[in-house]
CSV table of C-alpha atoms and ligand atoms in Angstrom, one decimal:
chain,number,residue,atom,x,y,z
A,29,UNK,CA,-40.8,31.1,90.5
A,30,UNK,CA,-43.1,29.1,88.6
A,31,UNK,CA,-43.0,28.3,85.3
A,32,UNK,CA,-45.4,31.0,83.6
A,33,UNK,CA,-43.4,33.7,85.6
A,34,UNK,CA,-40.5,32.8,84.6
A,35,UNK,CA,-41.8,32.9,80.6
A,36,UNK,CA,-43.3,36.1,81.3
A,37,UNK,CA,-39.9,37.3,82.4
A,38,UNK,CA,-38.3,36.7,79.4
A,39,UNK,CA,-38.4,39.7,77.3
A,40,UNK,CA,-40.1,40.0,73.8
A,41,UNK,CA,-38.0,39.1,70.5
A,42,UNK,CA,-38.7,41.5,67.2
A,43,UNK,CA,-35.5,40.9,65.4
A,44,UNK,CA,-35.7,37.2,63.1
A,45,UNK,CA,-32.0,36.7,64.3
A,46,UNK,CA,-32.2,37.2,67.7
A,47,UNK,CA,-35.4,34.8,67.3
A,48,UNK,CA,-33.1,31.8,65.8
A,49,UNK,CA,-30.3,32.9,68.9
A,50,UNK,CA,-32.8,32.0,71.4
A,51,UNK,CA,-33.7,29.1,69.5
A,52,UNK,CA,-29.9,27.9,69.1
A,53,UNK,CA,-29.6,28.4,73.1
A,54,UNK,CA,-33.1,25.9,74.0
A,55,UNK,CA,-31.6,23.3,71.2
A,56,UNK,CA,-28.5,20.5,70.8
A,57,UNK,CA,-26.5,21.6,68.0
A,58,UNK,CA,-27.4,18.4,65.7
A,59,UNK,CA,-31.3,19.8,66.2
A,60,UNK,CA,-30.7,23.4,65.6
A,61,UNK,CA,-29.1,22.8,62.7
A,62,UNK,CA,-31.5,20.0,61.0
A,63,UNK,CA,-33.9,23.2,61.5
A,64,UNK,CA,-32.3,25.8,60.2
A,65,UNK,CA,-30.4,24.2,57.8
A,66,UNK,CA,-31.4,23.7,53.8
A,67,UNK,CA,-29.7,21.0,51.3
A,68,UNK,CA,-26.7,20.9,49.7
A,69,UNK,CA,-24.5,24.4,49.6
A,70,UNK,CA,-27.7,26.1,50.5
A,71,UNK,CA,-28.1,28.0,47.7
A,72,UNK,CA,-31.5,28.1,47.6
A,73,UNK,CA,-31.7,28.5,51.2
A,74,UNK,CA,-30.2,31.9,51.1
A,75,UNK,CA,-32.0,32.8,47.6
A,76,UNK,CA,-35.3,32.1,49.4
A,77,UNK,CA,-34.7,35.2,51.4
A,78,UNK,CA,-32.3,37.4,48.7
A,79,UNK,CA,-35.3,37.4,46.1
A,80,UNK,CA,-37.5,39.3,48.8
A,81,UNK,CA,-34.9,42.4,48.7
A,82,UNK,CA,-35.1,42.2,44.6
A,83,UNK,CA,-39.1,43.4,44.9
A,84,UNK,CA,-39.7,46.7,46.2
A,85,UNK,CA,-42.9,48.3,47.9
A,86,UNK,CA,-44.9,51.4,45.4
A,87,UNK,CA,-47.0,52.6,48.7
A,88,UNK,CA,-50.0,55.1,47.6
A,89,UNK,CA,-50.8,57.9,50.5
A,90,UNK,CA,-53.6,59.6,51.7
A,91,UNK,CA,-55.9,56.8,51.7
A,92,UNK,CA,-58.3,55.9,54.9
A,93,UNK,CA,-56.4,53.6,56.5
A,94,UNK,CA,-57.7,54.2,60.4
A,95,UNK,CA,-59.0,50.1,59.9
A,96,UNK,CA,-57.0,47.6,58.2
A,97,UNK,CA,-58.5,44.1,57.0
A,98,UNK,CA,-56.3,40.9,57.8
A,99,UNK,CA,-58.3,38.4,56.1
A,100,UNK,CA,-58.3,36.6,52.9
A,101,UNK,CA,-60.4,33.5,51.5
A,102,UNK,CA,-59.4,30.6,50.4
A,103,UNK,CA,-61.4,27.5,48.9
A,104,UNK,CA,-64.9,29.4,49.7
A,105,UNK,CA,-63.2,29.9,53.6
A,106,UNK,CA,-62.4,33.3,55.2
A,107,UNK,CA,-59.3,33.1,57.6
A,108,UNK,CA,-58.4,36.0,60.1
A,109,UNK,CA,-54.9,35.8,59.3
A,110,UNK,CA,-52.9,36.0,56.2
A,111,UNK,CA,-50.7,33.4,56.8
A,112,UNK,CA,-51.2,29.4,57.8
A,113,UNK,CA,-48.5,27.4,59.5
A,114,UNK,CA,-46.2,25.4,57.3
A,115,UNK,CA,-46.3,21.7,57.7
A,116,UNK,CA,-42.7,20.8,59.6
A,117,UNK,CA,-42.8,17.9,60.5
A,118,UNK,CA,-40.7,16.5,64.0
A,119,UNK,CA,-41.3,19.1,66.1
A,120,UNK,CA,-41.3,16.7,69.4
A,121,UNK,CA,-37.4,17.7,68.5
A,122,UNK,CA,-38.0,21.5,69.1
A,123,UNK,CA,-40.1,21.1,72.0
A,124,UNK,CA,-41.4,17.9,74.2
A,125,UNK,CA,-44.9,19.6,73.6
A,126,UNK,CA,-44.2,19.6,69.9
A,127,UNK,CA,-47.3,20.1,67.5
A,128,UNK,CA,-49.6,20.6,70.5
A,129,UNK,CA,-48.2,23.8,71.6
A,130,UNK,CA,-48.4,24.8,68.1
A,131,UNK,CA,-51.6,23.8,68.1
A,132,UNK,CA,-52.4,25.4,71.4
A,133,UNK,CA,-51.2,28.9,70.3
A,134,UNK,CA,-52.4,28.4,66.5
A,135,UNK,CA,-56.2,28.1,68.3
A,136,UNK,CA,-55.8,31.3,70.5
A,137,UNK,CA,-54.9,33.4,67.1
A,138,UNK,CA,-57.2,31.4,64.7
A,139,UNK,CA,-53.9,30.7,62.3
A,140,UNK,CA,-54.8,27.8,60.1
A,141,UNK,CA,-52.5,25.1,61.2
A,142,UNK,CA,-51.2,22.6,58.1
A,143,UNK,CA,-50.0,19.2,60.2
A,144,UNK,CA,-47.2,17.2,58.7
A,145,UNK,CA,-47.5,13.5,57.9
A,146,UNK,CA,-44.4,13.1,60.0
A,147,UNK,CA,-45.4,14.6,63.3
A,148,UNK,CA,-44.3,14.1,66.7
A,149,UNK,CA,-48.2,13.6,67.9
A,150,UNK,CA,-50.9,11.9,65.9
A,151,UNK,CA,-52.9,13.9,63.5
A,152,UNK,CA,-56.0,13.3,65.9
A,153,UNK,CA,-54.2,14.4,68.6
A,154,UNK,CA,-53.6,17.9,66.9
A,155,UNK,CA,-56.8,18.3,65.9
A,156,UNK,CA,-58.5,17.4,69.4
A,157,UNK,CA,-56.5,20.3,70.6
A,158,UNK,CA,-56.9,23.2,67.7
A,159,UNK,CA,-60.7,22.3,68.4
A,160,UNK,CA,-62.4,24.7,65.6
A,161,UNK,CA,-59.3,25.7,64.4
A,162,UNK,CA,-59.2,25.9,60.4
A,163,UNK,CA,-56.5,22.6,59.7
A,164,UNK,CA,-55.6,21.0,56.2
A,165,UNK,CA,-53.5,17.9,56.8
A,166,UNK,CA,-50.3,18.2,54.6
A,167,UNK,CA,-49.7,14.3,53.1
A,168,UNK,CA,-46.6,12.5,52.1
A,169,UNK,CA,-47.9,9.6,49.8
A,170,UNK,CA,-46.0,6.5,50.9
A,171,UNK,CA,-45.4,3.7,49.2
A,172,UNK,CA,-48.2,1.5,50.2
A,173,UNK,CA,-51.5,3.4,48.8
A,174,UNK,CA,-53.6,1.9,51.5
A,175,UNK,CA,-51.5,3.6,54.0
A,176,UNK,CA,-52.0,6.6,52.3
A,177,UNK,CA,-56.1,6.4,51.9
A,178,UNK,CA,-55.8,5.5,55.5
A,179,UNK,CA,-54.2,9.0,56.4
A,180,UNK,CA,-57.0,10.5,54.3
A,181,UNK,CA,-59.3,8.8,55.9
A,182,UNK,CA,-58.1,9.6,59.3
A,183,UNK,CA,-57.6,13.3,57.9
A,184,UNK,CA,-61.7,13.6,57.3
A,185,UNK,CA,-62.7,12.3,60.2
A,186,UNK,CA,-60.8,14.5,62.4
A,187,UNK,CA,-62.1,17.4,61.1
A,188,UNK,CA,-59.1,18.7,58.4
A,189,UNK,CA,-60.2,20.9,55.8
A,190,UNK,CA,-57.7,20.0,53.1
A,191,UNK,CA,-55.0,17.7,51.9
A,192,UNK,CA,-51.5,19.3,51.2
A,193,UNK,CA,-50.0,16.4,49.1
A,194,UNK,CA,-46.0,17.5,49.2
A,195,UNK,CA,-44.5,16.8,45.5
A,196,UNK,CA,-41.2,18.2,46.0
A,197,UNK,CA,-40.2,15.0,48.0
A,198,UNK,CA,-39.8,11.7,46.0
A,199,UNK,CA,-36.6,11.4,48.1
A,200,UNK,CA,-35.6,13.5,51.1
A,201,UNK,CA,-32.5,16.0,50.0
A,202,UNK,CA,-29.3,15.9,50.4
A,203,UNK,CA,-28.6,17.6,53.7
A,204,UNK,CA,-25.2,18.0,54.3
A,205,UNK,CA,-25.7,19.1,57.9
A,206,UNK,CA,-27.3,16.5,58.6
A,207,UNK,CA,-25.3,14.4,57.5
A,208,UNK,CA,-22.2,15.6,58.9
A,209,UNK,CA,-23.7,15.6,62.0
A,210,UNK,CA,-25.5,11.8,61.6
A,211,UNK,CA,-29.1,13.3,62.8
A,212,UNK,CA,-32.2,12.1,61.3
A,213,UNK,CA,-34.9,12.8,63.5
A,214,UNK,CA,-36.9,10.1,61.6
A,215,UNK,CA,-34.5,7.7,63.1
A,216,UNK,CA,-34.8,9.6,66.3
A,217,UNK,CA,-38.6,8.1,66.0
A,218,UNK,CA,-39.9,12.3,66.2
A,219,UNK,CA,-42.3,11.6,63.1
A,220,UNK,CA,-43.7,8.3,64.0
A,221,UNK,CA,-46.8,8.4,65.5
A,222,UNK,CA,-49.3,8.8,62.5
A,223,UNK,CA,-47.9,5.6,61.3
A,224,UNK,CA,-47.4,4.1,64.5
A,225,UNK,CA,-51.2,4.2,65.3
A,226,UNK,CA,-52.3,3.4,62.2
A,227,UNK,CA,-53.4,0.0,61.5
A,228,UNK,CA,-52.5,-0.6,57.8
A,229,UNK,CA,-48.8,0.4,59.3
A,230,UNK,CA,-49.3,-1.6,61.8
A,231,UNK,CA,-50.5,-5.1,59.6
A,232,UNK,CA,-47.0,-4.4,57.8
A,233,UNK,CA,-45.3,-5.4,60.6
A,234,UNK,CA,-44.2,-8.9,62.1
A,235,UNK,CA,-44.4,-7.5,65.7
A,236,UNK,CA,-45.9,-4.1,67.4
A,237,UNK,CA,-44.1,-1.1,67.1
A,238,UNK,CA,-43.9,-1.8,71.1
A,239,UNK,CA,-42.7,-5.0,70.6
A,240,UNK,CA,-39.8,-4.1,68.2
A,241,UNK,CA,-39.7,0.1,68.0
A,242,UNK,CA,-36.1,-0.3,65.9
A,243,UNK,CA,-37.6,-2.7,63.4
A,244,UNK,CA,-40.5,-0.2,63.1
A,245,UNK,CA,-38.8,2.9,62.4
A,246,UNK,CA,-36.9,0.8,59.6
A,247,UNK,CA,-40.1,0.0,57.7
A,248,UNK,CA,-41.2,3.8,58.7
A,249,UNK,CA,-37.9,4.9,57.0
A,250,UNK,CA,-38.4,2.7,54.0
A,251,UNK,CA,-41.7,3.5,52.7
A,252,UNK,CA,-42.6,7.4,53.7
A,253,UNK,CA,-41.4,8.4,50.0
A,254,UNK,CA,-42.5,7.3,47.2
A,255,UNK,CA,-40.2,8.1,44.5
A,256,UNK,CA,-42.9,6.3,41.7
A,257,UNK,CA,-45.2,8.3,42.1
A,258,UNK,CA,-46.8,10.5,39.1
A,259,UNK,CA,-49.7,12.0,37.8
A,260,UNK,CA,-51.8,9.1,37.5
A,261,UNK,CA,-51.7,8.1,41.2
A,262,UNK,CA,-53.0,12.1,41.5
A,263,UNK,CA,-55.9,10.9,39.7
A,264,UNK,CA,-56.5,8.3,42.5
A,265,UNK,CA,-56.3,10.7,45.0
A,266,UNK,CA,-58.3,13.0,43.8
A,267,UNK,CA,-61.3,10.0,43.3
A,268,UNK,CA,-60.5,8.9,47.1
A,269,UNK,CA,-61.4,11.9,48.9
A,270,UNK,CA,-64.0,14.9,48.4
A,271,UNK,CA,-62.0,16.9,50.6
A,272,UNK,CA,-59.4,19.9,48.3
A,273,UNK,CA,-56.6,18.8,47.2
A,274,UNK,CA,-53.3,21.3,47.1
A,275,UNK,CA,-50.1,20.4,46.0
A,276,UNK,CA,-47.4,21.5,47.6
A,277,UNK,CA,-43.8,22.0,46.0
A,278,UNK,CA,-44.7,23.7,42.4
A,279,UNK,CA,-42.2,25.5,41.1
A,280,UNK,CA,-42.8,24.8,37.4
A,281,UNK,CA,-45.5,26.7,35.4
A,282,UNK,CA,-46.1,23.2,33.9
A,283,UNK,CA,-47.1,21.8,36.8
A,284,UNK,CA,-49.2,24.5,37.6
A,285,UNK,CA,-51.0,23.7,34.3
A,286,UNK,CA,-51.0,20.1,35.0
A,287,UNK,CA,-52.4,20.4,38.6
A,288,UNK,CA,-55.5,22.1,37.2
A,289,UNK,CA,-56.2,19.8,34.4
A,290,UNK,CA,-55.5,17.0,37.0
A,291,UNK,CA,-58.2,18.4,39.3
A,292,UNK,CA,-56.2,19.8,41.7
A,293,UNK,CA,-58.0,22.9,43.7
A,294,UNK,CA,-54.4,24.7,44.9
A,295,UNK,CA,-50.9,24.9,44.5
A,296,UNK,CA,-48.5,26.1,47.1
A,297,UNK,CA,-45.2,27.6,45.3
A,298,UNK,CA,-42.6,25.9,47.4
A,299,UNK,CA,-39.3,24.9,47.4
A,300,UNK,CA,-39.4,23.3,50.9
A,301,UNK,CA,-37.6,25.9,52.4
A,302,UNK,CA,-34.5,25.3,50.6
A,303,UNK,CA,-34.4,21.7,52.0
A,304,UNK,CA,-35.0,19.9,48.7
A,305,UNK,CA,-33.3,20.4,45.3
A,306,UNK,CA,-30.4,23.0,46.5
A,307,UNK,CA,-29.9,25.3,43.4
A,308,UNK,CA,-33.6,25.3,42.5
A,309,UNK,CA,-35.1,28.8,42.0
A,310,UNK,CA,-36.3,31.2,44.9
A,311,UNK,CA,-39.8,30.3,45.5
A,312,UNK,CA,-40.6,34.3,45.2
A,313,UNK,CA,-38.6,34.0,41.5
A,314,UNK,CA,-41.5,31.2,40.4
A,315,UNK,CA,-44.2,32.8,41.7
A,316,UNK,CA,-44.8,35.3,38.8
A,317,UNK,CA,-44.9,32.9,36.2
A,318,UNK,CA,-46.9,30.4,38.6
A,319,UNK,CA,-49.4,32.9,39.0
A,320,UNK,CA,-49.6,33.8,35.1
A,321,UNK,CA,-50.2,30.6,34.2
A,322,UNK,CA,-52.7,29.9,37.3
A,323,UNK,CA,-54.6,32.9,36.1
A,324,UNK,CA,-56.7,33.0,38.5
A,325,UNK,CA,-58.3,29.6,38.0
A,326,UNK,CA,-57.4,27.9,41.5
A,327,UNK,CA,-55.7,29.0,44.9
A,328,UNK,CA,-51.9,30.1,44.4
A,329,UNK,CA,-50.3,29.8,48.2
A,330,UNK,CA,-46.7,31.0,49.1
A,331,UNK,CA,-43.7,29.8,51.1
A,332,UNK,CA,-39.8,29.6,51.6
A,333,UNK,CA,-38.4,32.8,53.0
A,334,UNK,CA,-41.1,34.4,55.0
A,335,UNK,CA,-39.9,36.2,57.8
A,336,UNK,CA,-42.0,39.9,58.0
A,337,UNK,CA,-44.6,41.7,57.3
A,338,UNK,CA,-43.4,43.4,54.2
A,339,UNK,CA,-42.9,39.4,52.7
A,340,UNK,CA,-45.9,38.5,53.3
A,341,UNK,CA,-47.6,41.5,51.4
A,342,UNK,CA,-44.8,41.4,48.7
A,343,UNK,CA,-45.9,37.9,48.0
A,344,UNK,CA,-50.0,38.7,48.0
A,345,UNK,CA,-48.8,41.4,45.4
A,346,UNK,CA,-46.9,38.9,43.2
A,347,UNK,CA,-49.9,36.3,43.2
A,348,UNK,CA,-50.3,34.7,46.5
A,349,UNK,CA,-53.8,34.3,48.0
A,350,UNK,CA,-52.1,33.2,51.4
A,351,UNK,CA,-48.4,32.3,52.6
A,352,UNK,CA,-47.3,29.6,54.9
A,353,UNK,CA,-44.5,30.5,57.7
A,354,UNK,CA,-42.3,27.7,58.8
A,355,UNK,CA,-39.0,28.0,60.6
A,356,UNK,CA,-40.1,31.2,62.5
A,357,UNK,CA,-42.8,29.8,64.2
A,358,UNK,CA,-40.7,26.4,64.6
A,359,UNK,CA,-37.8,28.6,65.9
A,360,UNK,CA,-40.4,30.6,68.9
A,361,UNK,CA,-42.0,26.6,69.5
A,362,UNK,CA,-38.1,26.3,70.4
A,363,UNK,CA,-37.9,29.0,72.5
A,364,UNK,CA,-40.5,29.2,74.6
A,365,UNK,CA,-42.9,26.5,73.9
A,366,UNK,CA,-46.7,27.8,72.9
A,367,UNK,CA,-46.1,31.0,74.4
A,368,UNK,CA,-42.9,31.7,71.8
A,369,UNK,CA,-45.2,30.6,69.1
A,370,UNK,CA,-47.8,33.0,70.3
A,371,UNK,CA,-45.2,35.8,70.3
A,372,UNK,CA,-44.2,35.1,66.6
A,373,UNK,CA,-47.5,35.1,65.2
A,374,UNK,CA,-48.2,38.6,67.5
A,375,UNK,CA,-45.5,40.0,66.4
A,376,UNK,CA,-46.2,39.1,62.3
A,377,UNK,CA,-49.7,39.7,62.4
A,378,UNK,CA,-48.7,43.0,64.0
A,379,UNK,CA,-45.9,43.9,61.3
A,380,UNK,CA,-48.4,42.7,58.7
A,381,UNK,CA,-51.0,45.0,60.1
A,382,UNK,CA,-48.4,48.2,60.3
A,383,UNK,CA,-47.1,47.1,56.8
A,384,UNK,CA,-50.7,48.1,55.4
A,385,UNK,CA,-51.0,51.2,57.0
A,386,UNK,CA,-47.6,52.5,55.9
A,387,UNK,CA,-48.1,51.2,52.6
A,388,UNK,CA,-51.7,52.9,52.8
A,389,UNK,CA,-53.9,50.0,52.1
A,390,UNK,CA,-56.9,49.1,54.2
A,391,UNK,CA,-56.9,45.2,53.8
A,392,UNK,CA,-54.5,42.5,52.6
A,393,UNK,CA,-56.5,41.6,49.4
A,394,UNK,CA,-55.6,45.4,48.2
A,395,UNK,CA,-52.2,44.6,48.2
A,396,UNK,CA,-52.9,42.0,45.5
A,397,UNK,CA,-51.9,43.9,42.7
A,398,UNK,CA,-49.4,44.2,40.5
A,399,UNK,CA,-48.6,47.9,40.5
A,400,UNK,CA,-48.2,47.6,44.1
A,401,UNK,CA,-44.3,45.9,43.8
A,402,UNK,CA,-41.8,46.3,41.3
A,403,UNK,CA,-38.6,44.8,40.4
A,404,UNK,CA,-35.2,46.2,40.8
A,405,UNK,CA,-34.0,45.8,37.5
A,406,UNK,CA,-37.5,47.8,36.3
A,407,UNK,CA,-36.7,50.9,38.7
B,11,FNR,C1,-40.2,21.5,56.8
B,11,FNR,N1,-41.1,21.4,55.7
B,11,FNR,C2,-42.0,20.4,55.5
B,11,FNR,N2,-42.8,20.3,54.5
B,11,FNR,C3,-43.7,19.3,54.4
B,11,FNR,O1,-44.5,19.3,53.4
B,11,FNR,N3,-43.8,18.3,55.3
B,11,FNR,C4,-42.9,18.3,56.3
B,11,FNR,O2,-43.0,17.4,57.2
B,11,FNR,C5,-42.0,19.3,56.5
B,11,FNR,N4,-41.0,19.3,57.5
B,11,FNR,C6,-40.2,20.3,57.7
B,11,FNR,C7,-39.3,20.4,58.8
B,11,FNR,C8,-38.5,21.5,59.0
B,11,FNR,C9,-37.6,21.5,60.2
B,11,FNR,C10,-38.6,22.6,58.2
B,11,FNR,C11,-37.8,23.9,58.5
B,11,FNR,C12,-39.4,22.6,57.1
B,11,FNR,C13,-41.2,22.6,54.8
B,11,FNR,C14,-42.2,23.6,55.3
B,11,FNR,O3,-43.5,23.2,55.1
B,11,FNR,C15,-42.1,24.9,54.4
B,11,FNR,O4,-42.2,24.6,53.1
B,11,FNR,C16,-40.8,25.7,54.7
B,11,FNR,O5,-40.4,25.6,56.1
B,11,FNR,C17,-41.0,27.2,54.3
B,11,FNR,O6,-39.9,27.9,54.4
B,11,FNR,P1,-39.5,28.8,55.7
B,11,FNR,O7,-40.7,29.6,56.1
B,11,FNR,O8,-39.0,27.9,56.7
B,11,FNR,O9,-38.4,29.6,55.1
């Protein structure tokens, strides 16, 4: 049997759990777990998903809803889909086709695809293979700045839309699993090849990373994060590139503030996914007070805990323009290469869709209001 009949064989996955089974089965336990896993005791990692049952739906009936609008616009862009693909970085770890599947079944969807600095396949790669697909290149700034204005440089040229610079990452968190279990897929060389095939990385080193991979990685490992870095070096971001900026990893309705007298055209509420500071605050938690001090001004996006439809539209009703989904579509790249990635962003865009029509709203952007979800503790 060949390959695609043996994919078609294998029969469709609804339930998130079942999803991350599958996902467990394709994977070694050391990267399962660097996946799934979030820092510390995890705390956040399970609040992430316990503040979504806190919110409750208010659906309003008998209202046309025979078609149902999935789009939203962001920065002056309309995107089909309400959601954009986290940046996760590594995924050569998931699957030898790593980002490009990704890629592949980002394209046949028109999902916005956010690529990590630390991917498995070069930024230019990705983009050669989403073609017209909307792309925003998600940046960690490293310790050398011209390194970093190389990425952006590389970023425009190849065709990406935005810069997601990460915040939440002056040093990686503590990670217990991984830890325990010794993996670091940095080590593992999975997020090399931006750096790799850049040549500023590349003058840093006494020999090719051909010549010497080992001696490589170490420099790679040393200068990704750059714990110094503060709202100055924003401000020479923000001069090097025309392109938006977002920041990625606001919690804090300070640094909402902050981004927005620094210039900064979006936030994404984040808290990595749990992977960061463990006993941080649910991403959903901040995003009401995010969004009152945004006030409209710039772009609020969403993620950490995403799973279904009904997340995605409790988020868009608590201030969200757009959310991000990572593990899910990480956990179906796992699974079944591009075609599990295709099934996962079906099977949310469908959810999403039958989430409006039970909820009675034609479009996505209805559902951005505040009536539309209350609080436990108000009922
Ligand atoms: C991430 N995330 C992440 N974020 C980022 O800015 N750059 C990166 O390279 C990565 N890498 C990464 C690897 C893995 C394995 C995971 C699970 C996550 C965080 C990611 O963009 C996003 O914030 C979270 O994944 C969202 O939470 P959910 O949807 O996984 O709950």
């Amino acid at each position: 049997m060949s390959d695609e009949a043996v994919k078609s064989k294998l029969s469709p996955i609804y339930r998130y759990k079942d999803l991350e089974r599958h996902a467990q089965k394709k994977l070694s336990h050391e990267v399962f777990t660097y996946i799934q896993s979030g820092s510390g005791h995890e705390e956040t990692l399970r609040a992430n998903e316990e503040a979504f049952k806190k919110w409750k739906l208010v659906p309003e009936f008998l209202q046309d809803v025979s078609t149902r609008d999935l789009s939203i616009s962001v920065l002056g862009q309309t995107y089909p889909s309400p959601f954009l693909l986290a940046p996760v970085g590594h995924l050569g770890a998931a699957h030898p086709e790593g980002e490009l599947a990704v890629a592949r079944a980002a394209r046949g969807k028109q999902v916005p695809y956010v690529a990590s600095t630390v991917s498995t396949y070069t930024l230019e790669e990705i983009a050669d293979t989403l073609g017209d697909t909307p792309r925003w290149f998600q940046l960690y700034c490293s310790k050398d700045p011209e390194l970093t204005v190389s990425f952006l440089r590389r970023a425009e040229k190849a065709g990406y839309s935005a810069i997601v610079i990460t915040i939440d990452t002056p040093a990686l968190g503590f990670r217990e699993a991984d830890l325990t279990n010794q993996f670091f897929p940095v080590r593992e060389g999975y997020g090399s090849a931006n750096y790799f095939q850049d040549p500023v990385f590349r003058n840093r080193l006494d020999v090719t990373p051909e010549q010497n991979r080992a001696a490589a990685i170490d420099e790679l490992v040393n200068i990704t994060f750059q714990p110094k870095l503060t709202w100055k070096d924003l401000a020479f971001l923000r001069e090097q590139t025309h392109l938006p900026i977002i920041l990625k990893g606001v919690l804090h309705p300070n640094d909402a503030k902050r981004a927005i007298d620094y210039g900064v055209d979006g936030v994404v509420v984040s808290n990595h996914g749990g992977r960061q500071l463990d006993g941080a605050i649910a991403s959903l938690d901040a995003l009401p007070k995010v969004a009152e001090a945004v006030n409209g001004r710039i772009p609020i996006l969403f993620d950490s805990g995403i799973r279904r439809g009904p997340d995605v539209v409790k988020a868009m009703s608590l201030g969200a323009d757009a959310v991000l989904i990572g593990r899910p579509y990480v956990y179906g790249l796992a699974y079944n290469g591009q075609a599990g990635v295709e099934e996962v962003l079906s099977h949310l865009l469908a959810d999403i869709d039958t989430t409006l029509a039970t909820a009675g709203k034609s479009s996505i952007r209805a559902c951005q209001a505040p009536e539309f979800v209350q609080h436990l503790s108000n009922s």
